[in-house]
Coordinates of C-alpha atoms and ligand atoms in Angstrom, one line a residue:
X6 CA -11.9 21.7 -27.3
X7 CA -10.9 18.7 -25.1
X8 CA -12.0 17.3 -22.0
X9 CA -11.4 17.8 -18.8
X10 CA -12.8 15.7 -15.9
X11 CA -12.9 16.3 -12.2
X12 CA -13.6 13.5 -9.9
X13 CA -15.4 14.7 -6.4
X14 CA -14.2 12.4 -3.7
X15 CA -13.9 15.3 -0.5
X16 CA -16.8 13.9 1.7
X17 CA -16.4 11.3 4.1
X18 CA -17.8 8.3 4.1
X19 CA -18.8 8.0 7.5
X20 CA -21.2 5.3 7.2
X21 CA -18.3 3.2 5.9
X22 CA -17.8 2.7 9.3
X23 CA -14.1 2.2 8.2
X24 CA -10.3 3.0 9.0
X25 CA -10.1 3.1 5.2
X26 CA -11.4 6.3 3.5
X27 CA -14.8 5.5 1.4
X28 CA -12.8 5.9 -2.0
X29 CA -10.2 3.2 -1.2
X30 CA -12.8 0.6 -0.6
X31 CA -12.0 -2.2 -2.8
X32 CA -14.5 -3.3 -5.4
X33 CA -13.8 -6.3 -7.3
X34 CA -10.1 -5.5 -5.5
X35 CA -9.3 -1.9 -6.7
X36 CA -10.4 1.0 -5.0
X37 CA -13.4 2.7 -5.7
X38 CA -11.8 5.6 -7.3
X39 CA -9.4 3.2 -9.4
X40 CA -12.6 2.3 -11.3
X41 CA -13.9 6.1 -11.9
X42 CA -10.4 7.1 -13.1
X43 CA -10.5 3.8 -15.5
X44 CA -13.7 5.6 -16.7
X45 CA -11.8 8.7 -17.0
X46 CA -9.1 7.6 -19.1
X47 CA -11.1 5.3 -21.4
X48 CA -12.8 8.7 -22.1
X49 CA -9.5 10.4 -22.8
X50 CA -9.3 12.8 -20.7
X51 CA -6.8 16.0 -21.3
X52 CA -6.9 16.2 -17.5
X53 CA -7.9 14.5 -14.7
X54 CA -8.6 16.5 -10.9
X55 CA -9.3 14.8 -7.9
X56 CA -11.3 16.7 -5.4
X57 CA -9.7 15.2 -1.8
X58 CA -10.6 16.7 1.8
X59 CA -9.1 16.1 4.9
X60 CA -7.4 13.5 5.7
X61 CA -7.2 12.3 2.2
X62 CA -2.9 12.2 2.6
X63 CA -3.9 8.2 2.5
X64 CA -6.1 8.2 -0.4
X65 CA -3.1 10.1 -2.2
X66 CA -0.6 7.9 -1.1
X67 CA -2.6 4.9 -2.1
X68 CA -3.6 6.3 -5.4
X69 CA -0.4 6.3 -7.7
X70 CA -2.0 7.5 -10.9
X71 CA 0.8 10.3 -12.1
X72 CA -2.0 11.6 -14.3
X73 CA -3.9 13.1 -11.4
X74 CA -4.1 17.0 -10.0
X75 CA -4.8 16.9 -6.7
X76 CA -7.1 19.1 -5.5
X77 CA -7.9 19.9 -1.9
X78 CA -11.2 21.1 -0.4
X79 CA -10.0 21.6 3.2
X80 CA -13.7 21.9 4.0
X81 CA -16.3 20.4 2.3
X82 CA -18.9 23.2 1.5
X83 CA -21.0 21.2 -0.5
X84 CA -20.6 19.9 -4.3
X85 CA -20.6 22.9 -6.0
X86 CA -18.3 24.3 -3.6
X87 CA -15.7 21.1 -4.5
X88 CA -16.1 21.9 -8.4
X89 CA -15.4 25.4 -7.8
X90 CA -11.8 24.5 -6.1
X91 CA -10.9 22.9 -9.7
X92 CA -12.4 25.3 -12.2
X93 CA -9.2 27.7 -11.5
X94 CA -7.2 24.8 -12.9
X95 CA -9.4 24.3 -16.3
X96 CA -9.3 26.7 -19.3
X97 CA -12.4 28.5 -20.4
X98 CA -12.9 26.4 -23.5
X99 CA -12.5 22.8 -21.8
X100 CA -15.2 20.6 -21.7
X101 CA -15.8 19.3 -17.6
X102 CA -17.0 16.2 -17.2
X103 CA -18.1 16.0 -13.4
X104 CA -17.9 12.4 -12.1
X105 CA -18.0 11.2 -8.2
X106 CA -15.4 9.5 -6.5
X107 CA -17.9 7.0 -4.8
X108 CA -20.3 6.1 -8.7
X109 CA -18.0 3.5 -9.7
X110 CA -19.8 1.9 -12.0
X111 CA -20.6 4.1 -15.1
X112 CA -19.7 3.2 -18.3
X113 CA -18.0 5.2 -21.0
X114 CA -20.5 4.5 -23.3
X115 CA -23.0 6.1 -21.1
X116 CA -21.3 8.9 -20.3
X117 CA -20.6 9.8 -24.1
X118 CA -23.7 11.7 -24.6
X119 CA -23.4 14.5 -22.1
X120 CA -20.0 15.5 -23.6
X121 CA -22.0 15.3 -26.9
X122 CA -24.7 17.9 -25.5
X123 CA -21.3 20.0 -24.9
X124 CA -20.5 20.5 -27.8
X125 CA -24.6 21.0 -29.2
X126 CA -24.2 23.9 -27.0
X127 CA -25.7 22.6 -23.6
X128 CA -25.3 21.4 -20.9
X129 CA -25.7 17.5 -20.3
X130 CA -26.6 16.1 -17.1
X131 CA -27.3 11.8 -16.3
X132 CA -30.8 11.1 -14.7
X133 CA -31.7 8.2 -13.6
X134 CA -35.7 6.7 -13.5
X135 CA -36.0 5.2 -9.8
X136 CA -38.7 3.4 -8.3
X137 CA -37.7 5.0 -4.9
X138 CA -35.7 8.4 -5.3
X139 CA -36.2 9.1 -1.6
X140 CA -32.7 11.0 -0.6
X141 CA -31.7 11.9 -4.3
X142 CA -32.3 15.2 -6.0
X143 CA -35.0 15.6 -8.9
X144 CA -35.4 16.6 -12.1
X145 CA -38.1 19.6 -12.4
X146 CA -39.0 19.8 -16.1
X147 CA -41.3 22.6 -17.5
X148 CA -44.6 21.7 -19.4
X149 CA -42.7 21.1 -22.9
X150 CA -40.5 18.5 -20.9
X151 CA -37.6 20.7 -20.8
X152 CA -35.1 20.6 -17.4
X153 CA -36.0 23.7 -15.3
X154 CA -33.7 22.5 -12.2
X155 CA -32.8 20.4 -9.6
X156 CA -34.3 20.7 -6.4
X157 CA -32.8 18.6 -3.5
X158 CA -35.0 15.9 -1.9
X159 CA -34.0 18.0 1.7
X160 CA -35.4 21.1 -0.2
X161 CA -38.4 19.5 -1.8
X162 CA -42.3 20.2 -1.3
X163 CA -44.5 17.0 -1.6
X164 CA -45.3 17.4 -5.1
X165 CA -41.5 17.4 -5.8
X166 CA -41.0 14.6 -4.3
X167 CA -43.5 12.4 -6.5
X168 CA -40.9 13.1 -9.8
X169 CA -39.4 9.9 -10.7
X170 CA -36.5 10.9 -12.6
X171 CA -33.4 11.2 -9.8
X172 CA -30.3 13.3 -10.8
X173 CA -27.2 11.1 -10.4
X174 CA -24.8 13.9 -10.1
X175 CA -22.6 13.3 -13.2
X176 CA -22.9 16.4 -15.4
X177 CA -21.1 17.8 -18.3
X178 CA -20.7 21.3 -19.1
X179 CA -18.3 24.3 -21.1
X180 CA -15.9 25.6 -18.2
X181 CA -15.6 29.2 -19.0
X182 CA -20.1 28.6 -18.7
X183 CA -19.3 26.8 -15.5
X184 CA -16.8 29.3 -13.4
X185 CA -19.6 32.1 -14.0
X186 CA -22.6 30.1 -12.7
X187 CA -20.4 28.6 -9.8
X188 CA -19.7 31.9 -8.7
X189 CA -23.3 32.9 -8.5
X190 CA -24.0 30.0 -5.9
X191 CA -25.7 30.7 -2.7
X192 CA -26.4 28.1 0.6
X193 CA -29.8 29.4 1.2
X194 CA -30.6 26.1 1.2
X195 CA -32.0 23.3 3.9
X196 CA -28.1 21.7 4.0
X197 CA -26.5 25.5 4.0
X198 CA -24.5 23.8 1.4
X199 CA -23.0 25.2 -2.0
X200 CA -25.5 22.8 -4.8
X201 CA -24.1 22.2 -8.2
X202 CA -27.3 21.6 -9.2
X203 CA -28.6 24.9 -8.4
X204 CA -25.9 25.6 -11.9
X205 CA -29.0 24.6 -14.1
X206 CA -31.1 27.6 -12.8
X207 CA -29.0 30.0 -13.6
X208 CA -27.8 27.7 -17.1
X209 CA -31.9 28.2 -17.8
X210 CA -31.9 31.7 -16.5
X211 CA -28.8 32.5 -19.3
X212 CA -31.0 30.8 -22.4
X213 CA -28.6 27.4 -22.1
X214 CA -30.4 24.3 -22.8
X215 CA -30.0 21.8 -20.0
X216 CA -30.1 18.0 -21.6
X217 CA -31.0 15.0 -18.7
X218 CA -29.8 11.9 -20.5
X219 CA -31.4 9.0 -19.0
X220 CA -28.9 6.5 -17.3
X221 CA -29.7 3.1 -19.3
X222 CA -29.0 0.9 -15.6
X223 CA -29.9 1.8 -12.0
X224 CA -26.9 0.2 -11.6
X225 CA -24.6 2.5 -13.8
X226 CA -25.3 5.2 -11.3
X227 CA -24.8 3.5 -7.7
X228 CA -23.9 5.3 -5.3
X229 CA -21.4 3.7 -2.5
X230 CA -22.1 4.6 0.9
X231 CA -22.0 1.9 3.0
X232 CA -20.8 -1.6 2.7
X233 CA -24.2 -2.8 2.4
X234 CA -24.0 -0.6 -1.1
X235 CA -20.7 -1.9 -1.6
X236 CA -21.6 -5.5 -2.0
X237 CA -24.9 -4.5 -3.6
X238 CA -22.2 -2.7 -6.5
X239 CA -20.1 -6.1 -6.0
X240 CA -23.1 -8.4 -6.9
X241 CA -23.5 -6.2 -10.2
X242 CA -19.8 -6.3 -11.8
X243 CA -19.4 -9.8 -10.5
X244 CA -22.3 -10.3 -12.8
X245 CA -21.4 -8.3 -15.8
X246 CA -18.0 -10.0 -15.8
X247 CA -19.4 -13.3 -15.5
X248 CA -21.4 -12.6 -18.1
X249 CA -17.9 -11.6 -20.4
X250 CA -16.8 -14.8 -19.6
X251 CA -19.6 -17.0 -20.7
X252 CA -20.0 -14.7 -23.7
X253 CA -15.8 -15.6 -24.8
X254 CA -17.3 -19.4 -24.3
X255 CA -16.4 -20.3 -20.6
X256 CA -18.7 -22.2 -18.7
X257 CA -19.6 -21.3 -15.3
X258 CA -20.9 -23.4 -12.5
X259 CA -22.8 -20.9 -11.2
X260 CA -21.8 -17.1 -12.5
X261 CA -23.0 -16.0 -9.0
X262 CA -20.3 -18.0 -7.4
X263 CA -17.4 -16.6 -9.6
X264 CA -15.3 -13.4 -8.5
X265 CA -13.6 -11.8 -11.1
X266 CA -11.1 -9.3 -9.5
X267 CA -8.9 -8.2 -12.8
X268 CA -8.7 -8.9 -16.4
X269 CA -9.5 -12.5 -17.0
X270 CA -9.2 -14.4 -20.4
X271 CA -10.8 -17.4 -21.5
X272 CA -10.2 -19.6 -24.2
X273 CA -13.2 -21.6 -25.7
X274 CA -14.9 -24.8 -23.5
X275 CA -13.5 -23.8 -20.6
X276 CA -15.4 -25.0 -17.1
X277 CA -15.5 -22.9 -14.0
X278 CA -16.5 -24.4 -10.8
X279 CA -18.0 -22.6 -7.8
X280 CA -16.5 -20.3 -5.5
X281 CA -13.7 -19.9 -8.2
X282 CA -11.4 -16.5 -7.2
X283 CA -9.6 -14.8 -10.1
X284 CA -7.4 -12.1 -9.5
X285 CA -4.8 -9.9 -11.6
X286 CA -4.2 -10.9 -15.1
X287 CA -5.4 -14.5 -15.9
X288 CA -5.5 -16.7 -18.8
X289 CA -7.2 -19.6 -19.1
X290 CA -6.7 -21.4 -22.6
X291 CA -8.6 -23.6 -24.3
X292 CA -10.3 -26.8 -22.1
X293 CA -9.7 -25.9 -18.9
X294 CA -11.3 -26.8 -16.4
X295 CA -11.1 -25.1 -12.9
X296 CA -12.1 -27.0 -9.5
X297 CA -14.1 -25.8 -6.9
X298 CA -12.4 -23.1 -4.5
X299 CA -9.7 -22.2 -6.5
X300 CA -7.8 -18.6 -6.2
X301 CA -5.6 -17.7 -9.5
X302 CA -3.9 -14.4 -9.2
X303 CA -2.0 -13.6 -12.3
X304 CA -1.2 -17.1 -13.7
X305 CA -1.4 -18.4 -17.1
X306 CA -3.1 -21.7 -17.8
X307 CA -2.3 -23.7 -20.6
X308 CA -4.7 -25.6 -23.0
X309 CA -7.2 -28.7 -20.9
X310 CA -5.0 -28.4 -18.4
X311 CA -7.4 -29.2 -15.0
X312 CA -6.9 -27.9 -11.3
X313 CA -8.8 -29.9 -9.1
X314 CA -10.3 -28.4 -5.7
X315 CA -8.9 -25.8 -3.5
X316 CA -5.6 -24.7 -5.6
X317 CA -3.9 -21.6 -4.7
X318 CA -1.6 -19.9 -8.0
X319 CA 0.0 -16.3 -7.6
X320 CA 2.4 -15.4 -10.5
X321 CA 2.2 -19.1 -12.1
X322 CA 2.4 -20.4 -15.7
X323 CA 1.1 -24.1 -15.7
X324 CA 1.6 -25.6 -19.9
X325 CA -0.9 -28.0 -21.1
X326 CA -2.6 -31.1 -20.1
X327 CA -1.4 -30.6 -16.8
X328 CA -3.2 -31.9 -13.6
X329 CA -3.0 -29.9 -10.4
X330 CA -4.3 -30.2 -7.1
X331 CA -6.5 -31.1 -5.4
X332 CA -4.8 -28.2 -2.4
X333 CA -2.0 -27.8 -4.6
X334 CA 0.0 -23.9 -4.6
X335 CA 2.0 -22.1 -6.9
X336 CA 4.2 -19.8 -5.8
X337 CA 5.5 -16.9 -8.1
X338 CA 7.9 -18.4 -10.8
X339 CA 6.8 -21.9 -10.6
X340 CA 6.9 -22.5 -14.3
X341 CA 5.4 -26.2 -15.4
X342 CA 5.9 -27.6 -18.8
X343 CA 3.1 -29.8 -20.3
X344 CA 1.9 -32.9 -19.1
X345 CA 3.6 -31.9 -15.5
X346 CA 1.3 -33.6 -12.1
X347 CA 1.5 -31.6 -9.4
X348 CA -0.7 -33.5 -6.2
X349 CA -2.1 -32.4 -2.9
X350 CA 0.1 -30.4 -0.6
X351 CA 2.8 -29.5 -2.6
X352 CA 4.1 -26.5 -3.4
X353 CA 6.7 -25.1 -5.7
X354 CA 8.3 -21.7 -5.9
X355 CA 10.7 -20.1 -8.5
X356 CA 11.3 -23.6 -10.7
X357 CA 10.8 -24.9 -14.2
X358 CA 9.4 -28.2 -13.9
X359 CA 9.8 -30.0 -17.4
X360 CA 7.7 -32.4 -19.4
X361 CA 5.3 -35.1 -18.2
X362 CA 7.0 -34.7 -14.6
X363 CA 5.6 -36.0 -11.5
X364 CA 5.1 -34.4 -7.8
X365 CA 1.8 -35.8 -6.6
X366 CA 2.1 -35.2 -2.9
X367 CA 3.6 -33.5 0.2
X368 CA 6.4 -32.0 -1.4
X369 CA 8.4 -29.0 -1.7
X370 CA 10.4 -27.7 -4.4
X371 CA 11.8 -23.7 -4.4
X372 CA 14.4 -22.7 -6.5
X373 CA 14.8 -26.3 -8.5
X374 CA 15.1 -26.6 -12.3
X375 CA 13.5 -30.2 -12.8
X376 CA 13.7 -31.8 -16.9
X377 CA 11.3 -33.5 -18.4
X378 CA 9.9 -37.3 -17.1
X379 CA 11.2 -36.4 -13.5
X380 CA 9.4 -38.4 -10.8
X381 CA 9.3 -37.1 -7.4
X382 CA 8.3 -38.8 -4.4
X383 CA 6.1 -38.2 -1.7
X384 CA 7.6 -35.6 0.9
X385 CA 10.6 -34.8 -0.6
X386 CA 12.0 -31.3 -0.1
X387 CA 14.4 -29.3 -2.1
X388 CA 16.4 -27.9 0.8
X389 CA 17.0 -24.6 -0.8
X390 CA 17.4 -22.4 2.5
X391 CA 20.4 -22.1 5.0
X392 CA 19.2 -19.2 6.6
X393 CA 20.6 -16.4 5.2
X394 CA 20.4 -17.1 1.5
X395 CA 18.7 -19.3 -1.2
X396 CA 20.3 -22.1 -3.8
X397 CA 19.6 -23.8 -6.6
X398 CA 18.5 -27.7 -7.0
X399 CA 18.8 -29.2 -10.1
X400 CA 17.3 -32.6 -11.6
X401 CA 18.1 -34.4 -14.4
X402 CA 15.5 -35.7 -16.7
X403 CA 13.9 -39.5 -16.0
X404 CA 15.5 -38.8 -12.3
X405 CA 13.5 -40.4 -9.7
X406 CA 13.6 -38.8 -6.2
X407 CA 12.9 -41.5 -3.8
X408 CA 10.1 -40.7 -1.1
X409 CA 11.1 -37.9 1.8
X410 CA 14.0 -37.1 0.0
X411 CA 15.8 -34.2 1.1
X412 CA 18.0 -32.1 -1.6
X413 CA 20.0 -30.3 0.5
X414 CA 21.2 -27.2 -2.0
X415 CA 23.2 -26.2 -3.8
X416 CA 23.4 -29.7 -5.2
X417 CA 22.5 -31.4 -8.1
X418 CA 20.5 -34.9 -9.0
X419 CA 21.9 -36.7 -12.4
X420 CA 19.8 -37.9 -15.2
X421 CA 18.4 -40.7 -14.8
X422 CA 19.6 -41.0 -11.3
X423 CA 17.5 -42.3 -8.3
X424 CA 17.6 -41.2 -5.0
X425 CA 16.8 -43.5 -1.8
X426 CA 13.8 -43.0 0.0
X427 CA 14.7 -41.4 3.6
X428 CA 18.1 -39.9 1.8
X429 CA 19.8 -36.4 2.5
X430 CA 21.5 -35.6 -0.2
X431 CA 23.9 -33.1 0.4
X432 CA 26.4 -33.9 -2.5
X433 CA 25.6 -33.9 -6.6
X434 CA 24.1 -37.6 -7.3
X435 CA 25.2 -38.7 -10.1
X436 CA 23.7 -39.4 -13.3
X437 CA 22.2 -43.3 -14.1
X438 CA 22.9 -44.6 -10.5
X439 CA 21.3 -45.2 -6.7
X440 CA 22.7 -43.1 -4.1
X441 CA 21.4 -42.9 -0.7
X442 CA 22.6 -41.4 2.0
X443 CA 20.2 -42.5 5.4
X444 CA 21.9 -44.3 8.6
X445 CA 22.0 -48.2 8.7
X446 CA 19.3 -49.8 10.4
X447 CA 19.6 -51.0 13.6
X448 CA 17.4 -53.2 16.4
X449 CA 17.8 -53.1 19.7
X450 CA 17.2 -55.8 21.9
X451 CA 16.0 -55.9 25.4
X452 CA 14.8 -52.4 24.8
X453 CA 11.4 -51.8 26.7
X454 CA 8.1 -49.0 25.8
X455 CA 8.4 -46.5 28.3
X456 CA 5.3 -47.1 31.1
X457 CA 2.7 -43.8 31.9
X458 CA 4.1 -42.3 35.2
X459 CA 1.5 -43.1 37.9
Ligands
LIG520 C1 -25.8 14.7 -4.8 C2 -26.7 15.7 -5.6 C3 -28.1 15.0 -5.8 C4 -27.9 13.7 -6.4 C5 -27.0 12.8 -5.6 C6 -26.7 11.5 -6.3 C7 -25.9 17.9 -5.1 C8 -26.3 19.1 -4.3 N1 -26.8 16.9 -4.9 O1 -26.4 14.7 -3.5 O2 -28.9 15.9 -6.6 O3 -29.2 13.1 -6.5 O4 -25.7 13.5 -5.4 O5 -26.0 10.6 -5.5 O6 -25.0 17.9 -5.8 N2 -18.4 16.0 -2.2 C9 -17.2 16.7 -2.1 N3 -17.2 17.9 -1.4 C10 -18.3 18.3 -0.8 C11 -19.5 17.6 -0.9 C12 -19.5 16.4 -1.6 O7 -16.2 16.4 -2.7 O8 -18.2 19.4 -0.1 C13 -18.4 14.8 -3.0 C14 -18.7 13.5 -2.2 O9 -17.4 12.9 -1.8 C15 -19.4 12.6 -3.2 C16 -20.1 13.6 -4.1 O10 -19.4 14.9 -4.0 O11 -18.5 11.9 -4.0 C17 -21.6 13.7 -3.8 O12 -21.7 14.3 -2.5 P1 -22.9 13.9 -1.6 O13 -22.8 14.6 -0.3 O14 -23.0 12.4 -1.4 O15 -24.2 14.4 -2.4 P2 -25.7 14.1 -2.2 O16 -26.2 14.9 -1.0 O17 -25.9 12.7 -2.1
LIG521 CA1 -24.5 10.8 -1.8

């Protein structure tokens, strides 16, 4: 027996208000449904369906996962109605694990238990305890506590509606039990709608034990439907994952004031400042400390390295000991040994810059390979563009790149070499000398300021 889950993602999301369909909202960056298929897979799943309705071409298109069977529900008839379009797809003997496209937020862990109920024989469904379950549907138990059904909050009578345990929709069941009591639904109901909850009256009616696990977190079991749910699911994974971090021995300024939007790493005594954005696969190593309003999308960080205020890194390594920023950016490729400076308003692309080398402000280097002890003065540009294709720039260690330099590529700067300030260099410089390459100065005499026409 193996598992089988189907996702239920058909219904609209109309109060998303949004051009985007409800299940390609991003959360913490990836899509909704990119965090219920994580779910899926860290529960090894044999299978995976996802229940799409109209319009959904953009949610496939978007979602690349080759382990998916897409399954349409041209109209959405209610949930039991979705499940049923799938259950032709499943053998008899599968378990189905029935999760929703728009509950993000459920861990494995939690969901472990239903499948466990499986194989005991019944049939597991997740409750939730909620202090307001207006809107959901409610768990009826029997005298001796055991699950009678679910009756809708549309469909319920007053007394109903006082039971605190919600259903959260994620249930767990044997297939070849599931086809026959999907089959038997009817839409005599208040939403004319085909319930898969109406399955655990007729699982009770057939002698099946029905087993409500109770969700350990309100939070597990969100629901998205808006965005004011969204940032409500937001607030609670930017939490957890702040908590990760603190747990591996980072230090956050305030954990509240730290988006984590991928797999972050931290080494021990590392500092995190506010409003700190970390995106993709990021590494921080030992002793690092991150400024305030920094955004690090999959760059590496090497050990007590510090990035001062308002850095931008996408695709970066940066060694040790290295001092960046304040308002510095790293563009994919920039590769920095240890020791490297790299000031305000400068920006490097596709380079190695080596050892204990300097760039501390206004500067632009793309495409450079720059050795070790390399000093590089304010507003200097590696001229790496001529329109139609990119070159190389390449600096000798010690070199010392006089201010507003501009390295006119290909070309190449000796070691050891200095370079005047103001110079275009358009030809290789070479190694131990001066060159410069800027007009003689000149003063004009009798020459008179222009006066403000009247
Ligand atoms: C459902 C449950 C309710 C539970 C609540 C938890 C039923 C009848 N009710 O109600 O007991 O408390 O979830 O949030 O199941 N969907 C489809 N096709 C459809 C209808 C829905 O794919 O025809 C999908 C939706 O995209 C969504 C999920 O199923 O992901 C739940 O549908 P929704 O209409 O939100 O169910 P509720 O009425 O909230
Ligand atoms: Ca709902």
């Amino acid at each position: 027996m193996s598992l089988s889950i189907v996702i239920l993602a058909a219904g609209q999301g109309k109060r998303m208000n949004s051009k985007l369909p409800k299940v390609l909202q991003p959360l913490a960056g990836v899509p909704l449904l990119g965090h219920v298929l994580n779910t899926a897979h860290s529960l090894k799943a044999a299978d995976i369906h996802v229940v799409y309705g109209h319009g959904g071409e953009q949610v496939r298109a978007a979602i690349t996962d080759p382990s998916i069977n897409w399954v349409l529900q041209a109209q959405q008839l209610g949930t039991g109605h979705a499940l049923a379009q799938a259950m032709p797809q499943i053998a008899d003997d599968q378990t189905v694990l029935v999760l929703y496209g728009d509950v993000p937020l459920t861990r494995p862990q939690t969901l472990q238990p239903l499948l466990d109920a499986v194989t005991a024989g019944s049939v597991g469904l997740l409750s939730v305890k909620l202090n307001d379950p207006s809107g959901y549907g409610r768990i009826v138990r029997n005298n001796v506590g055991r699950v009678v059904r679910i009756v809708e909050h549309k469909d319920a009578n007053t007394k109903e509606r006082l039971i605190d345990e919600a259903n959260t929709g994620l249930l767990a069941a044997r297939a070849g039990q599931l086809k026959q009591w999907l089959s038997q639904l009817k839409n005599d109901n208040a939403q004319g709608e085909y319930y898969l909850t109406d399955i655990v009256t007729i699982a009770v009616r057939d002698g099946v034990n029905v087993e409500a696990v109770q969700a350990p977190s309100e939070a597990e079991v969100l629901g998205v439907n808006d965005k004011v749910q969204l940032a409500e699911v937001e607030a609670h994974l930017r939490g957890w994952r702040a908590k990760e971090l603190m747990l591996q021995g980072a230090t956050l300024a305030d954990p509240a004031r730290v988006d984590i939007r991928g797999e972050v790493t931290v080494g021990k005594d590392v500092f995190i400042d506010v409003n700190v954005v970390l995106v993709g696969r990021v590494h921080l190593a030992d002793g690092v400390r991150i400024g305030p309003n920094c955004y690090l999308k999959d760059t590496e960080v090497g050990a007590a390295t510090e990035l001062f205020p308002n850095c931008v890194t996408d695709r970066a390594v940066i060694g040790p000991e290295c001092n960046i920023g304040p308002f510095a950016r790293l563009r994919p490729e920039a590769r920095l040994a240890d020791h490297v400076h790299i000031g305000n308003f400068v920006e490097i692309k596709k380079s190695n810059i080596g050892s204990g080398s300097k760039a501390n402000h206004l500067t632009y280097v793309g495409d450079a390979q720059v050795g070790s002890g390399v000093n590089i003065g304010a507003g200097t540009v590696t001229v790496n563009y001529d329109g139609a294709n990119k070159w190389q720039t390449e600096i000798g260690d010690n070199a010392f790149i006089g201010s507003g330099s501009m390295l006119v590529a290909p070309v190449s700067i000796g070691a050891g070499a200095n370079t005047g300030a103001g110079s275009t260099i358009t030809k290789d410089a070479p190694a131990g000398k001066l060159t410069l390459a800027r007009a003689r100065q000149v003063t004009l005499d009798g020459w008179k300021r222009p006066n403000k026409k009247s």
